[in-house]
Coordinates of C-alpha atoms in Angstrom, one line a residue:
M1 CA -22.8 -23.4 -34.9
N2 CA -19.2 -24.5 -35.5
M3 CA -17.0 -26.4 -33.1
N4 CA -15.0 -23.4 -31.9
T5 CA -18.1 -21.4 -31.0
K6 CA -19.5 -24.5 -29.2
V7 CA -16.3 -24.8 -27.1
L8 CA -16.3 -21.0 -26.3
L9 CA -19.9 -21.3 -25.0
D10 CA -19.3 -24.4 -23.0
K11 CA -19.1 -23.4 -19.3
N12 CA -16.8 -26.4 -18.6
A13 CA -14.3 -26.0 -21.5
N14 CA -10.9 -24.9 -20.3
A15 CA -10.5 -22.5 -23.3
A16 CA -13.8 -20.8 -22.4
I17 CA -12.8 -20.6 -18.7
I18 CA -9.4 -19.0 -19.4
L19 CA -10.9 -16.6 -22.0
A20 CA -13.7 -15.6 -19.5
G21 CA -11.0 -15.1 -16.8
I22 CA -8.9 -12.8 -19.1
I23 CA -12.0 -10.8 -20.0
S24 CA -12.9 -10.4 -16.3
L25 CA -9.4 -9.0 -15.8
V26 CA -9.8 -6.6 -18.7
V27 CA -13.0 -5.2 -17.1
G28 CA -11.9 -5.4 -13.5
V29 CA -8.3 -4.4 -13.7
G30 CA -8.2 -2.5 -17.1
V31 CA -11.4 -0.5 -17.1
A32 CA -12.0 -0.2 -13.3
R33 CA -8.4 0.6 -12.4
F34 CA -5.6 1.1 -15.0
V35 CA -7.4 3.0 -17.7
F36 CA -7.5 5.9 -15.3
T37 CA -3.8 6.2 -15.9
S38 CA -4.3 6.2 -19.7
L39 CA -6.8 9.1 -19.3
L40 CA -4.8 11.0 -16.7
P41 CA -3.1 13.5 -19.2
P42 CA -6.3 14.7 -20.8
M43 CA -8.2 14.8 -17.5
L44 CA -5.3 16.9 -16.0
V45 CA -5.9 19.5 -18.8
D46 CA -9.4 20.5 -17.9
Y47 CA -10.6 18.8 -14.7
L48 CA -8.2 17.0 -12.4
S49 CA -5.2 18.4 -10.4
V50 CA -2.3 16.0 -9.9
S51 CA -3.0 16.1 -6.1
F52 CA -6.6 15.1 -6.6
A53 CA -5.6 12.4 -9.0
G54 CA -3.3 11.0 -6.3
V55 CA -6.1 11.0 -3.8
L56 CA -8.4 9.2 -6.3
A57 CA -5.7 6.6 -6.9
S58 CA -5.3 6.1 -3.1
V59 CA -9.0 5.7 -2.4
N60 CA -9.3 3.3 -5.4
Y61 CA -6.6 1.1 -3.7
I62 CA -8.4 1.4 -0.4
G63 CA -11.5 -0.1 -2.1
Y64 CA -9.3 -2.8 -3.7
L65 CA -7.6 -3.6 -0.4
A66 CA -11.0 -3.9 1.4
G67 CA -12.2 -6.1 -1.4
S68 CA -9.1 -8.3 -1.3
I69 CA -9.4 -8.8 2.5
F70 CA -13.1 -9.5 2.2
A71 CA -12.4 -12.1 -0.6
V72 CA -10.3 -14.1 1.8
F73 CA -13.3 -14.8 4.0
I74 CA -15.6 -15.9 1.1
K75 CA -15.4 -19.7 1.5
D76 CA -18.5 -21.0 -0.4
I77 CA -17.9 -21.2 -4.2
N78 CA -21.6 -20.2 -4.9
T79 CA -21.1 -17.1 -2.8
K80 CA -17.9 -16.4 -4.8
V81 CA -19.9 -16.4 -8.0
K82 CA -22.4 -14.0 -6.6
F83 CA -19.8 -11.5 -5.4
F84 CA -17.9 -11.9 -8.7
R85 CA -21.0 -10.7 -10.5
I86 CA -21.6 -7.9 -8.1
G87 CA -18.0 -6.8 -8.6
M88 CA -18.3 -6.8 -12.4
V89 CA -21.5 -4.7 -12.2
L90 CA -19.7 -2.2 -9.9
C91 CA -16.8 -1.9 -12.4
I92 CA -19.3 -1.0 -15.1
V93 CA -21.5 1.4 -13.2
T94 CA -18.5 3.3 -11.6
T95 CA -17.0 3.7 -15.1
L96 CA -20.2 5.3 -16.4
I97 CA -20.3 7.7 -13.4
L98 CA -16.8 9.2 -14.4
G99 CA -18.2 9.9 -17.9
I100 CA -21.4 11.8 -16.8
S101 CA -20.3 13.5 -13.5
T102 CA -17.7 16.0 -12.5
N103 CA -18.6 16.1 -8.8
D104 CA -15.5 15.4 -6.7
I105 CA -17.3 13.5 -3.9
V106 CA -19.1 11.3 -6.5
W107 CA -15.8 10.6 -8.1
M108 CA -14.2 9.6 -4.8
I109 CA -17.1 7.3 -3.9
S110 CA -17.0 5.8 -7.4
R111 CA -13.2 5.1 -7.3
V112 CA -13.6 3.3 -3.9
L113 CA -16.4 1.1 -5.3
A114 CA -14.4 0.5 -8.5
G115 CA -11.5 -0.7 -6.4
F116 CA -13.8 -3.1 -4.5
G117 CA -15.2 -4.3 -7.9
A118 CA -11.7 -4.8 -9.2
A119 CA -10.8 -7.0 -6.2
M120 CA -13.9 -9.1 -6.9
A121 CA -12.9 -9.5 -10.6
L122 CA -9.3 -10.2 -9.9
V123 CA -9.2 -12.1 -6.5
V124 CA -12.6 -13.8 -6.6
G125 CA -12.7 -14.2 -10.4
S126 CA -9.2 -15.9 -10.3
A127 CA -10.4 -18.3 -7.6
I128 CA -13.4 -19.3 -9.7
V129 CA -11.2 -19.8 -12.7
M130 CA -8.8 -22.0 -10.7
S131 CA -11.6 -24.1 -9.3
K132 CA -13.3 -24.6 -12.7
L133 CA -10.2 -25.6 -14.7
N134 CA -10.2 -29.3 -15.6
I135 CA -6.4 -29.8 -15.8
E136 CA -3.9 -31.6 -13.7
N137 CA -1.3 -28.8 -13.5
K138 CA -3.0 -25.5 -13.2
T139 CA 0.1 -23.3 -12.7
K140 CA 0.7 -22.8 -16.5
A141 CA -3.0 -22.1 -17.1
M142 CA -3.1 -19.6 -14.3
G143 CA 0.1 -18.0 -15.8
I144 CA -2.0 -17.5 -19.0
H145 CA -4.9 -16.2 -17.0
F146 CA -2.8 -13.5 -15.3
S147 CA -1.4 -12.4 -18.6
G148 CA -4.9 -10.8 -18.7
I149 CA -3.5 -8.0 -16.5
G150 CA -1.2 -7.0 -19.4
F151 CA -4.1 -7.4 -21.9
S152 CA -6.2 -5.3 -19.6
I153 CA -3.8 -2.3 -19.8
L154 CA -3.3 -2.7 -23.5
I155 CA -7.0 -3.2 -24.6
S156 CA -8.3 -0.4 -22.4
D157 CA -5.5 1.9 -23.6
L158 CA -6.3 1.1 -27.3
I159 CA -10.0 1.9 -26.7
V160 CA -9.0 5.3 -25.3
R161 CA -6.7 5.9 -28.3
A162 CA -9.5 5.0 -30.7
V163 CA -11.8 7.5 -29.0
F164 CA -9.2 10.3 -29.3
Y165 CA -8.4 9.4 -32.9
F166 CA -12.0 10.2 -33.7
N167 CA -11.8 13.5 -31.8
G168 CA -13.5 12.2 -28.7
T169 CA -13.1 13.6 -25.2
W170 CA -12.0 11.8 -21.9
Q171 CA -15.7 12.0 -20.8
F172 CA -16.8 10.1 -24.0
S173 CA -13.9 7.6 -23.4
W174 CA -15.5 6.6 -20.1
I175 CA -18.8 6.1 -21.8
V176 CA -17.3 4.0 -24.6
L177 CA -15.4 2.0 -22.0
T178 CA -18.7 1.4 -20.1
I179 CA -20.4 0.0 -23.2
F180 CA -17.4 -2.2 -24.0
A181 CA -17.2 -3.5 -20.4
F182 CA -21.0 -4.2 -20.2
I183 CA -20.9 -6.3 -23.5
V184 CA -17.8 -8.4 -22.7
S185 CA -18.7 -8.9 -19.0
L186 CA -21.8 -10.8 -20.0
Y187 CA -19.6 -13.5 -21.4
S188 CA -17.5 -13.7 -18.2
M189 CA -20.5 -13.8 -15.9
Y190 CA -22.1 -16.6 -18.0
I191 CA -19.0 -18.8 -18.2
L192 CA -17.6 -18.2 -14.7
S193 CA -20.7 -19.8 -13.0
F194 CA -22.0 -23.3 -12.3
D195 CA -25.0 -25.1 -13.8
K196 CA -26.1 -26.1 -10.4
K197 CA -25.3 -25.2 -6.8
L198 CA -22.1 -27.0 -5.7
Q199 CA -21.7 -28.6 -2.3
N200 CA -19.3 -26.4 -0.3
S201 CA -16.3 -28.5 0.7
S202 CA -14.1 -25.8 2.3
V203 CA -12.0 -27.0 5.2
K204 CA -11.8 -24.7 8.2
H205 CA -8.2 -24.1 9.2
T206 CA -6.9 -23.0 12.5
I207 CA -4.6 -20.0 12.5
D208 CA -1.1 -21.4 12.8
K209 CA 1.2 -18.8 14.3
K210 CA 4.2 -20.8 13.4
L211 CA 3.5 -19.9 9.8
F212 CA 4.8 -16.4 10.4
S213 CA 8.5 -17.3 10.7
P214 CA 11.1 -14.5 10.4
F215 CA 11.4 -15.3 6.7
V216 CA 7.7 -14.9 6.1
I217 CA 7.6 -11.6 8.1
L218 CA 10.4 -10.2 5.9
L219 CA 8.7 -11.5 2.8
I220 CA 5.5 -9.7 3.8
I221 CA 7.5 -6.4 4.4
A222 CA 9.2 -6.9 1.0
Y223 CA 5.8 -7.2 -0.7
F224 CA 4.7 -4.0 1.0
C225 CA 7.7 -2.3 -0.6
E226 CA 6.7 -3.8 -4.0
G227 CA 3.2 -2.4 -3.5
V228 CA 4.7 1.1 -3.2
G229 CA 6.9 0.4 -6.3
M230 CA 4.0 -0.8 -8.3
V231 CA 1.6 2.1 -7.7
V232 CA 3.6 5.3 -8.4
Q233 CA 4.2 4.5 -12.1
G234 CA 0.9 2.7 -12.2
T235 CA -0.8 6.0 -11.4
F236 CA 1.4 8.7 -12.9
L237 CA 3.6 7.2 -15.6
P238 CA 2.1 9.0 -18.7
D239 CA 2.2 12.3 -16.9
I240 CA 5.8 11.6 -15.6
I241 CA 6.9 11.0 -19.2
N242 CA 5.0 14.0 -20.6
S243 CA 6.5 16.3 -18.0
L244 CA 10.1 15.6 -19.2
D245 CA 11.7 18.1 -21.7
G246 CA 11.1 17.0 -25.3
L247 CA 8.9 14.1 -24.3
E248 CA 5.5 15.8 -24.4
G249 CA 3.0 13.3 -25.9
F250 CA 5.2 10.2 -25.4
G251 CA 3.4 9.4 -22.1
S252 CA 0.5 7.5 -23.7
F253 CA 2.8 5.5 -26.0
T254 CA 4.9 4.5 -23.0
W255 CA 1.7 3.3 -21.2
T256 CA 0.9 1.1 -24.3
L257 CA 4.3 -0.5 -23.9
V258 CA 3.5 -1.3 -20.2
G259 CA 0.5 -3.3 -21.4
L260 CA 2.5 -5.1 -24.1
A261 CA 5.3 -6.0 -21.7
G262 CA 2.9 -7.2 -19.0
I263 CA 1.3 -9.8 -21.3
P264 CA 4.1 -12.4 -21.3
S265 CA 5.8 -11.3 -18.1
C266 CA 3.9 -13.7 -15.7
I267 CA 4.7 -16.8 -17.7
I268 CA 8.4 -15.8 -18.2
W269 CA 9.0 -14.9 -14.5
M270 CA 7.2 -18.1 -13.2
L271 CA 9.4 -20.3 -15.5
L272 CA 12.6 -18.5 -14.2
A273 CA 11.4 -19.0 -10.6
H274 CA 10.8 -22.7 -11.2
R275 CA 14.4 -23.0 -12.4
Y276 CA 16.4 -20.6 -10.2
G277 CA 14.3 -20.3 -7.0
S278 CA 11.5 -17.8 -6.2
V279 CA 13.5 -15.5 -3.9
N280 CA 16.3 -15.1 -6.4
I281 CA 14.0 -14.2 -9.2
I282 CA 11.9 -11.9 -7.0
M283 CA 15.1 -10.0 -6.1
L284 CA 16.1 -9.8 -9.8
A285 CA 12.6 -8.5 -10.9
M286 CA 12.6 -5.9 -8.1
F287 CA 16.1 -4.7 -9.1
I288 CA 15.0 -4.3 -12.7
Q289 CA 11.9 -2.4 -11.5
V290 CA 14.2 0.0 -9.5
I291 CA 16.2 0.7 -12.7
G292 CA 12.9 1.4 -14.6
I293 CA 11.7 3.8 -11.8
L294 CA 15.0 5.8 -11.7
I295 CA 15.3 6.2 -15.5
S296 CA 12.7 9.1 -15.7
A297 CA 14.4 10.9 -12.7
L298 CA 17.9 10.7 -14.3
T299 CA 17.4 11.3 -18.1
N300 CA 14.9 12.6 -20.6
N301 CA 16.3 10.3 -23.3
V302 CA 13.3 9.1 -25.3
Y303 CA 14.4 5.5 -25.8
L304 CA 15.4 5.0 -22.2
N305 CA 12.1 6.4 -21.0
L306 CA 10.2 4.1 -23.3
L307 CA 12.3 1.3 -21.8
S308 CA 11.2 2.4 -18.4
G309 CA 7.6 1.6 -19.4
I310 CA 8.7 -1.9 -20.7
L311 CA 10.6 -2.6 -17.4
Y312 CA 7.6 -1.5 -15.3
G313 CA 5.1 -3.6 -17.3
G314 CA 7.5 -6.5 -17.5
T315 CA 8.0 -6.7 -13.7
F316 CA 5.0 -5.6 -11.7
V317 CA 2.6 -8.2 -13.1
G318 CA 5.2 -11.0 -12.7
L319 CA 6.0 -9.9 -9.1
V320 CA 2.4 -10.4 -8.0
A321 CA 2.4 -13.9 -9.3
L322 CA 5.9 -14.7 -7.8
F323 CA 5.0 -13.5 -4.3
M324 CA 1.6 -15.1 -4.3
N325 CA 3.0 -18.4 -5.7
L326 CA 5.8 -18.4 -3.0
G327 CA 3.2 -17.6 -0.3
G328 CA 1.0 -20.5 -1.4
K329 CA 3.9 -22.9 -1.3
L330 CA 5.1 -21.7 2.1
A331 CA 1.5 -21.9 3.5
G332 CA 1.0 -25.5 2.5
S333 CA -2.6 -26.5 3.3
N334 CA -3.6 -23.1 4.6
P335 CA -2.8 -20.6 1.7
V336 CA -5.7 -18.2 2.5
L337 CA -4.2 -16.7 5.7
L338 CA -0.7 -16.1 4.3
M339 CA -2.0 -14.8 0.9
G340 CA -4.3 -12.5 2.8
A341 CA -1.4 -11.2 4.9
L342 CA 0.7 -10.6 1.7
T343 CA -2.2 -8.9 -0.1
T344 CA -2.9 -6.7 2.8
A345 CA 0.7 -5.5 3.0
Y346 CA 0.8 -4.9 -0.7
G347 CA -2.5 -3.0 -0.5
I348 CA -1.2 -0.7 2.3
G349 CA 1.8 0.1 0.1
Q350 CA -0.5 1.0 -2.7
V351 CA -2.7 3.2 -0.6
L352 CA 0.3 5.1 1.0
A353 CA 2.4 5.7 -2.2
P354 CA 0.0 8.1 -4.0
L355 CA -0.3 10.2 -0.8
Y356 CA 3.4 10.8 -0.3
S357 CA 3.7 11.3 -4.1
V358 CA 1.2 14.1 -4.0
A359 CA 3.1 15.8 -1.1
L360 CA 6.4 15.6 -2.9
I361 CA 5.0 16.8 -6.2
E362 CA 3.4 19.8 -4.5
E363 CA 6.7 20.6 -2.7
F364 CA 9.2 20.2 -5.5
K365 CA 6.9 20.7 -8.6
N366 CA 8.3 17.6 -10.4
Y367 CA 8.3 13.8 -10.1
D368 CA 12.1 13.4 -9.4
Y369 CA 11.9 13.1 -5.6
V370 CA 8.8 10.8 -5.9
L371 CA 10.8 8.4 -8.1
F372 CA 13.9 8.5 -5.9
V373 CA 11.9 7.8 -2.7
T374 CA 10.0 5.0 -4.5
A375 CA 13.2 3.4 -5.8
F376 CA 14.7 3.6 -2.3
I377 CA 11.6 1.8 -0.8
V378 CA 11.7 -1.0 -3.4
S379 CA 15.5 -1.3 -2.7
I380 CA 14.7 -1.9 1.0
G381 CA 12.5 -4.8 -0.1
I382 CA 15.5 -6.3 -2.1
L383 CA 17.8 -5.8 0.9
L384 CA 15.4 -7.6 3.2
L385 CA 15.4 -10.6 0.8
I386 CA 19.2 -10.5 0.6
F387 CA 19.2 -10.6 4.4
T388 CA 17.1 -13.8 4.4
K389 CA 19.7 -15.3 2.0
V390 CA 22.8 -14.3 4.0
F391 CA 21.4 -15.6 7.3
K392 CA 19.9 -18.6 5.6
L393 CA 16.4 -18.0 6.9
K394 CA 14.2 -20.9 5.9
G395 CA 12.1 -19.9 2.9
E396 CA 12.1 -22.2 -0.2

């Protein structure tokens, strides 16, 4: 066994911990959540309607929201490991179900459970990664860890492309994804655990109402707006692109660009925030996201629409890190409560957005009004943050 292999099998080696964390995001976020978007165009051909796809997206985010809130209350690190493993198993089983069943109720239940599993992989898995890393400054390492969200989109999308290259179907894609997720998750579940039970040293914090200053309340509402902005393209982007004149077939390529753009985005945005201030950079990232959302409603130019995928992937991953990092700084010694409030607001936005999207698509028979409404809601988030600047509300 050479040195590199030894390091990658060492539960306490930083390289192994970060790799296991990225793999857990590939399974939890890529396979259990975002690959649904990759497979949406072929599933729309012979099984799903756009409205049912929207409902499935919404219930997936309900499961994710429930899991995220639940994760806030898991204090003991040994319990975190247990629920992380349960989440990974849920991600795998619910993926298999989509490959072998076409029962609408079964699909809805499986998407809720997949959402819950994704939260265990992302929220609880990230907490385990953070507690296991043996480095002084964990911010950079966590930036690398969250690049796994971009990898999750890219890797799951490439698996789907490979299946279709060999004349496979969307059903077979789900089965291949299940096998892939099962194999790689074994590594994550092995590394992201402890050799012996750890003493739980969690400190109980009282709820400090002073934490919810006017600035923090506006920040929470802005993150709700970003939740809306994230989910519309995150659910429908390939179909949005394919529905434009002359761009049929470009949807899946645009989604690949989302994954590529998402990989470095966390690290870049966090470096900018460190230099120019979190609120300024959050506003800039949200403004760029609004431009990306509007492109597909205003033009069917192929290059601009490919750019919309890059702008989406390049902003939404980074914005999660920016908001959560700022929330952690504002909360001081009690990050759980404020991060929980932020996650809940973001999750509510994610649940509501597919529902109004479905209503507008059914009414107008295109995505234009969905994109205009979404861009407007994200713009409200930017205006709220400008308001905090103008009135010098205490933030950072």
